CSV table of C-alpha atoms in Angstrom, one decimal:
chain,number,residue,atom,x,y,z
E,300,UNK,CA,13.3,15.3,17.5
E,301,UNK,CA,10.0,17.1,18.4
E,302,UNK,CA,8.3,16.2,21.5
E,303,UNK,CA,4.6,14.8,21.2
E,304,UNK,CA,2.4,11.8,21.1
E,305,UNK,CA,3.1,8.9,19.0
E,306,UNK,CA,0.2,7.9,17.2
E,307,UNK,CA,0.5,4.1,17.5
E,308,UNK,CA,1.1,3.3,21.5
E,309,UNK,CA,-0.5,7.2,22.1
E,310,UNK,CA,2.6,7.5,25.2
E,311,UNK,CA,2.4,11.6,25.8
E,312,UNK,CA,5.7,13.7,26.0
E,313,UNK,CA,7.6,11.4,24.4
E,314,UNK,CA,10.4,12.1,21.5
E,315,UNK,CA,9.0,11.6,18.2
E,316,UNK,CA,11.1,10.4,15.1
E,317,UNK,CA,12.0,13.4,12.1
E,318,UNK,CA,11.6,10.8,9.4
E,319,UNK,CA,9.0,7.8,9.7
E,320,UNK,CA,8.4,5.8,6.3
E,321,UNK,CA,4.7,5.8,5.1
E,322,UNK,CA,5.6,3.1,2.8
E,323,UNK,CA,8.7,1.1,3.4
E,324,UNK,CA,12.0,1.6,2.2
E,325,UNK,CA,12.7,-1.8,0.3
E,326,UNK,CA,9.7,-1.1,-1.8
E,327,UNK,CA,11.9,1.5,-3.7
E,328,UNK,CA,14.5,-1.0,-4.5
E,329,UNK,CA,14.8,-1.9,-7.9
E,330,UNK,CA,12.8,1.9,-8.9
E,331,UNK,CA,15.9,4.7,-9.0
E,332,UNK,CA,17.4,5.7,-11.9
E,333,UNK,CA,21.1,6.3,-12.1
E,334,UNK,CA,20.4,9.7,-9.9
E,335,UNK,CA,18.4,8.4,-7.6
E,336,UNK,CA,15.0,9.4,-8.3
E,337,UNK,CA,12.3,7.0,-9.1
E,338,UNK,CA,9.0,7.3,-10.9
E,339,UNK,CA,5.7,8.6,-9.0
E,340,UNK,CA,2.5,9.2,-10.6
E,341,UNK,CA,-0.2,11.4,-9.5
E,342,UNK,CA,-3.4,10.9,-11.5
E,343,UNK,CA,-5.2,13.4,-10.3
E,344,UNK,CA,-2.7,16.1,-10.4
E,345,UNK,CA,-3.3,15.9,-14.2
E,346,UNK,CA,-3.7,19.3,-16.0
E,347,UNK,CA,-3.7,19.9,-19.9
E,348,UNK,CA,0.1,21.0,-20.9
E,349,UNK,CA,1.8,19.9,-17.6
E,350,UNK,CA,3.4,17.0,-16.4
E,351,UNK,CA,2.4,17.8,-12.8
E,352,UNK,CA,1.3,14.7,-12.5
E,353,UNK,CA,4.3,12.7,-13.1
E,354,UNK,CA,7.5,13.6,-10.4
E,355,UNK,CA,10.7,12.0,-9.5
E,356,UNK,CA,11.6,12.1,-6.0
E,357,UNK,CA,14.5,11.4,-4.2
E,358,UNK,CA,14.4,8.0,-2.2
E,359,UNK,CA,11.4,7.2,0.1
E,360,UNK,CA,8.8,9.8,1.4
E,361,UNK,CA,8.5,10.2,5.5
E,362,UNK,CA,6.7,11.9,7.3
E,363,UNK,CA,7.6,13.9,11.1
E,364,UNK,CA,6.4,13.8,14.4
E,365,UNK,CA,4.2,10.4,13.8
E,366,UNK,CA,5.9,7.4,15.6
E,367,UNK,CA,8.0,7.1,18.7
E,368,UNK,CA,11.4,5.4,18.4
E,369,UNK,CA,10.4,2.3,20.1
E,370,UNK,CA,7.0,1.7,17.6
E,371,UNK,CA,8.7,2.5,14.5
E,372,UNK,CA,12.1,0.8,15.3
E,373,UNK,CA,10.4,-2.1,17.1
E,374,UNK,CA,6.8,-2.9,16.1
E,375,UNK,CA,6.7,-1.2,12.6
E,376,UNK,CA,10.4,-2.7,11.7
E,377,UNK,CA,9.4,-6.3,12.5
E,378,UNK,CA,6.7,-6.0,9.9
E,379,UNK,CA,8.5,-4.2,7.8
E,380,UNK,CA,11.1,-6.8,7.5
E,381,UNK,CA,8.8,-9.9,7.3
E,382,UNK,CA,6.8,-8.3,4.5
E,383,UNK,CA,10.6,-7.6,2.7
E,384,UNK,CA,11.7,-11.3,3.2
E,385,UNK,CA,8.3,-12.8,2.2
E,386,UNK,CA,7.9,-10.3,-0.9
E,387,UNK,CA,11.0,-9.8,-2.8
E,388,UNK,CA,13.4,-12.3,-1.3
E,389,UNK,CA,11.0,-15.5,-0.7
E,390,UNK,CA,12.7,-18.7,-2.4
E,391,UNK,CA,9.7,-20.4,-2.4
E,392,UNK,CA,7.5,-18.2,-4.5
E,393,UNK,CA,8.7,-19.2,-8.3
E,394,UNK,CA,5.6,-21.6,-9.6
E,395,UNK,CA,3.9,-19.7,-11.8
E,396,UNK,CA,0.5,-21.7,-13.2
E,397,UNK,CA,-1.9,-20.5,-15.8
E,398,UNK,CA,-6.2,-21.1,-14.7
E,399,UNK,CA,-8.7,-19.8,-16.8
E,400,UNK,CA,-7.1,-17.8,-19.1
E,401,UNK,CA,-5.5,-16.0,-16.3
E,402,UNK,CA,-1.3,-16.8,-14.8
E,403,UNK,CA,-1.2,-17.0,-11.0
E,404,UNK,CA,2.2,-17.4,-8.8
E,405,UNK,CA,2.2,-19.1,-5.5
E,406,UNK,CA,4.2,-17.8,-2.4
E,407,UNK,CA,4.9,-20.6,0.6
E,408,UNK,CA,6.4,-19.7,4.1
E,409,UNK,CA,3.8,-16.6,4.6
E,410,UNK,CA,3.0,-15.6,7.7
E,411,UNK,CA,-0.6,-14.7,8.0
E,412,UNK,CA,-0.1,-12.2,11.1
E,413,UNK,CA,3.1,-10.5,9.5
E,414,UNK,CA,2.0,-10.8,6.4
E,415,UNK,CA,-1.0,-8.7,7.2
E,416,UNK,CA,-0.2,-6.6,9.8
E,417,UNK,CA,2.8,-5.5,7.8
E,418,UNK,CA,0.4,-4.4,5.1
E,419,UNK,CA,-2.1,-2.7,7.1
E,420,UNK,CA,0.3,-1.0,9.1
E,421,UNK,CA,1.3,0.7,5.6
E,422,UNK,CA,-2.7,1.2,5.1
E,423,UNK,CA,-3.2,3.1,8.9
E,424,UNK,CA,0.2,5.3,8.2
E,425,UNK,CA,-1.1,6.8,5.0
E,426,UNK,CA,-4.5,6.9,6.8
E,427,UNK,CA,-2.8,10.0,9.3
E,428,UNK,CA,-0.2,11.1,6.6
E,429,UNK,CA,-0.3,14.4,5.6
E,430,UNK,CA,1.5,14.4,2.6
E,431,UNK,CA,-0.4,15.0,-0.4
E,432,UNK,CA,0.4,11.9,-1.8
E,433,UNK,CA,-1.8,10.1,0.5
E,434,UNK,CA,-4.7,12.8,0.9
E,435,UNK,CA,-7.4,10.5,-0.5
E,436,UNK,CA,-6.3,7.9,2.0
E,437,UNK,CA,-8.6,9.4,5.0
E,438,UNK,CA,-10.3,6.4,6.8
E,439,UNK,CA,-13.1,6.6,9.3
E,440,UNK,CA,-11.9,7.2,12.9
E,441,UNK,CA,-13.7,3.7,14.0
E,442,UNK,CA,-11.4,1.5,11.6
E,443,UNK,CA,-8.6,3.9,11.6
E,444,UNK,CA,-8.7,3.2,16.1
E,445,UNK,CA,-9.2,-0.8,15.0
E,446,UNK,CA,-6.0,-1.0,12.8
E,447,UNK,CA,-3.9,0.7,14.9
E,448,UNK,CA,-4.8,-1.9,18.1
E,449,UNK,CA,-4.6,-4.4,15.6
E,450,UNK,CA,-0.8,-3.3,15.0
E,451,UNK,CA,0.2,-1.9,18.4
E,452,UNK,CA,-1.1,-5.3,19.8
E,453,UNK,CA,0.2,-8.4,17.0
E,454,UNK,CA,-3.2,-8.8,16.7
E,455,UNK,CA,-4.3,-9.9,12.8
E,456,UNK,CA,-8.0,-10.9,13.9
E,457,UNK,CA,-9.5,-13.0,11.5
E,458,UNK,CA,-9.0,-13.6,7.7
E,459,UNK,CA,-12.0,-11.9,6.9
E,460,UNK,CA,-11.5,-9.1,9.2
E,461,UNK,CA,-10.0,-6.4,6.9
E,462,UNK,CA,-9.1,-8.7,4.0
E,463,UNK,CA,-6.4,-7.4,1.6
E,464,UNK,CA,-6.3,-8.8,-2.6
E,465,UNK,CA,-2.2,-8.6,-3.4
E,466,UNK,CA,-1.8,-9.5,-7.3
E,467,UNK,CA,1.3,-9.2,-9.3
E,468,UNK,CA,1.9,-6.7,-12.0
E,469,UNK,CA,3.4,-8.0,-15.6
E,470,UNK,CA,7.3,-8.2,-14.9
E,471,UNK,CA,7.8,-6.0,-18.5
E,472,UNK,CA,5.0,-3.4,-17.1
E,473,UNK,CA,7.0,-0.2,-15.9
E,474,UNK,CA,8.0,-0.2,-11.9
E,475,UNK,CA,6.6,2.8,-10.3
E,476,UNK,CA,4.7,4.0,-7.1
E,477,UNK,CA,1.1,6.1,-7.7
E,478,UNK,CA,-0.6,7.6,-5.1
E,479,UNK,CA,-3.2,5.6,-3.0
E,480,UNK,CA,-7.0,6.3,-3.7
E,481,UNK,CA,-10.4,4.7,-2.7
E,482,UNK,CA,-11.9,2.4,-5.6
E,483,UNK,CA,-15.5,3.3,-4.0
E,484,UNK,CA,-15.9,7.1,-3.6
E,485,UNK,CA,-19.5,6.5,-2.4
E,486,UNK,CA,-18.6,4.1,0.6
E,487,UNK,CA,-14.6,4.4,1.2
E,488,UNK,CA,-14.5,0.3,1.5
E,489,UNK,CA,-11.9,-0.1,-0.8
E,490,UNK,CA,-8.3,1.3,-0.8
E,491,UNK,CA,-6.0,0.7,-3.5
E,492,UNK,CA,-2.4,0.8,-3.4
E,493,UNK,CA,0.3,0.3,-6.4
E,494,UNK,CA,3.7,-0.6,-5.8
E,495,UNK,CA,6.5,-1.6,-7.3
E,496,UNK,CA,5.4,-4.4,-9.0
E,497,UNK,CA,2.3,-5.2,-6.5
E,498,UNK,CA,-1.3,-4.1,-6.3
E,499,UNK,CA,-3.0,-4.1,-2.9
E,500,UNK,CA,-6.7,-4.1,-2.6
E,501,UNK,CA,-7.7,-3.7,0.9
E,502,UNK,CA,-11.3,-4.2,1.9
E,503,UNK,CA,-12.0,-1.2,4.7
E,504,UNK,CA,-14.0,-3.2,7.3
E,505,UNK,CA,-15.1,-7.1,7.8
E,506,UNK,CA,-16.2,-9.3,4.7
E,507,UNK,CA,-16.9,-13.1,4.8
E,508,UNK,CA,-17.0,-13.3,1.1
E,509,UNK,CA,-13.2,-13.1,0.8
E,510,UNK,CA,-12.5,-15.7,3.7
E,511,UNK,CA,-11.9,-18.6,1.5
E,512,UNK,CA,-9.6,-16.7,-1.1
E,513,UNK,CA,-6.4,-18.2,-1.9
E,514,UNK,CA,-5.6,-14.0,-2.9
E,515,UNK,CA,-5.4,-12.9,0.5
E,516,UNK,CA,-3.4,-13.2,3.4
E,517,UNK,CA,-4.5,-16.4,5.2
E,518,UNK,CA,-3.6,-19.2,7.9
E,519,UNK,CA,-2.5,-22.1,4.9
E,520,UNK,CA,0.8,-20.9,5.0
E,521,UNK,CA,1.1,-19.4,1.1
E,522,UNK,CA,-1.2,-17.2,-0.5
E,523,UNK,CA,-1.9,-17.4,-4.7
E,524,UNK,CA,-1.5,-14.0,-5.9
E,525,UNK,CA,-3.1,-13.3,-9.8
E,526,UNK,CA,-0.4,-11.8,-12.4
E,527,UNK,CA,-2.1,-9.0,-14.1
E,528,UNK,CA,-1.9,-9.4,-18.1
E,529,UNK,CA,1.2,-7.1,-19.8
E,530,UNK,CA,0.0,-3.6,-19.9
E,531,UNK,CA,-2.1,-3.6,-17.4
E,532,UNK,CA,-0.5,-1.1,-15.2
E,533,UNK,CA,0.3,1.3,-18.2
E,534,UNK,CA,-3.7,1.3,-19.6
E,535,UNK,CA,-4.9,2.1,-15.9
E,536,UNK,CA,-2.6,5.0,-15.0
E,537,UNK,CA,-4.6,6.0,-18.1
E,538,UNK,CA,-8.0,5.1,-17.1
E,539,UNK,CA,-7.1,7.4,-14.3
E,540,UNK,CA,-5.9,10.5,-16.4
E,541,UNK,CA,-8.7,9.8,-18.4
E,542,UNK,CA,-11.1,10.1,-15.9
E,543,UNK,CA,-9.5,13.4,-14.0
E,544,UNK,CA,-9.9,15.1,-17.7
E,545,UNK,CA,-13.5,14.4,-17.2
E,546,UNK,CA,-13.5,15.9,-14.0
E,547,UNK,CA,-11.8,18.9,-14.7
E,548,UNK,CA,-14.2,19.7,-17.7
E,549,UNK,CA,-16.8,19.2,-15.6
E,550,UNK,CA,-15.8,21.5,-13.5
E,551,UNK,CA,-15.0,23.9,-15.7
E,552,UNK,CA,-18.6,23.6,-17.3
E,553,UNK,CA,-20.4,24.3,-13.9
């Protein structure tokens, strides 16, 4: 262990954990292969010939010298294993309905605060990662200061106070982990996040709009989460590709 300051309670000279998950280690269950390895996508790693975009890693990515043993083994673990139990091994989360063309699944016994905090605690870490995976993950210092209070202190502030859209990916659709990006390039308000079987859209900031959204992480108890149609995943990884292509022939024009 490196001496340092932890970046969540900011203690000085403190011992500072070797390996800290960015994004937890129950998300990987279900992804390895009969080695170990699991599926990662990187978009915009995408070159003509290569398959630089497409890895498989060993197990879950840490990073060093970011949290103290106390945060991550108290604070960050509590989340950690709220979000697990609420996530992949709630009971109460098998109604699945169909509105408007569109099939929806209801989770009960959410905790709003957990729930949320859990989520944005993965948000902030990837926020002061630097592992490449995360690099387009770089939010202002203003809301990066307001998360981590909101974290250090149990403090989930209200539903419209960094609001986060969790929907369901197609159970055929291929279980993988891609690298975080910003939806909005132009205003950084919108992060997305695909793992595993779940899509988080966090909204960077405060938006009433999405207070009365049965989508995100409210005080009713459950939250309604929308199951993307099959494919879904699979035609947007190529969306992405597609548009790096453009990029890079851009680029190679100017």
């Amino acid at each position: 262990m490196n001496i340092g300051q932890c970046k969540l309670c900011l203690k000085e000279n403190i011992e500072l954990l070797s390996k800290s998950h960015i994004i937890p280690d129950f998300f990987h269950v279900g992804l390895k292969n009969e080695k170990g390895k699991y599926s990662l996508v990187l978009p915009d790693k995408y070159i003509k010939g290569r398959n630089q975009h497409l890895k498989k890693p060993f197990g879950a990515m840490f990073e060093s010298d970011l949290l103290c043993t106390t945060c991550d083994n108290k604070i960050i673990s509590s989340y950690e294993t709220a979000l697990k139990s609420m996530l992949f091994e709630n009971e109460n989360s098998n109604f699945i309905f169909k509105y408007g063309g569109k099939n929806f699944k209801i989770y009960k016994d959410i905790d709003y605060s957990k729930m949320k905090l859990g989520l944005l605690s993965i948000l902030w870490r990837a926020s002061i990662a630097k592992n490449e995976m995360f690099e387009q993950i770089n939010i202002n210092p203003e809301d990066e200061e307001r998360l981590r209070l909101m974290i250090l202190t149990n403090d989930a502030m209200d539903v419209e106070d960094y609001p986060i859209f969790i929907y369901q990916l197609d159970k055929d659709d291929e279980k993988l982990i891609t690298n975080p990006r910003f939806l909005d390039e132009k205003s950084c308000q919108k992060a997305q996040f695909i793992i595993n079987g779940y899509m988080f859209l966090f909204i960077i900031g405060r938006d009433s709009t999405f207070k009365l959204s049965p989508s995100v992480p409210n005080n009713s108890g459950e939250i309604i989460m929308e199951i993307k149609e099959e494919n879904y995943l699979k035609n947007h990884m190529w969306e992405l590709v597609k548009k790096t292509k453009e990029k890079l022939n851009s680029n190679n024009k100017n």
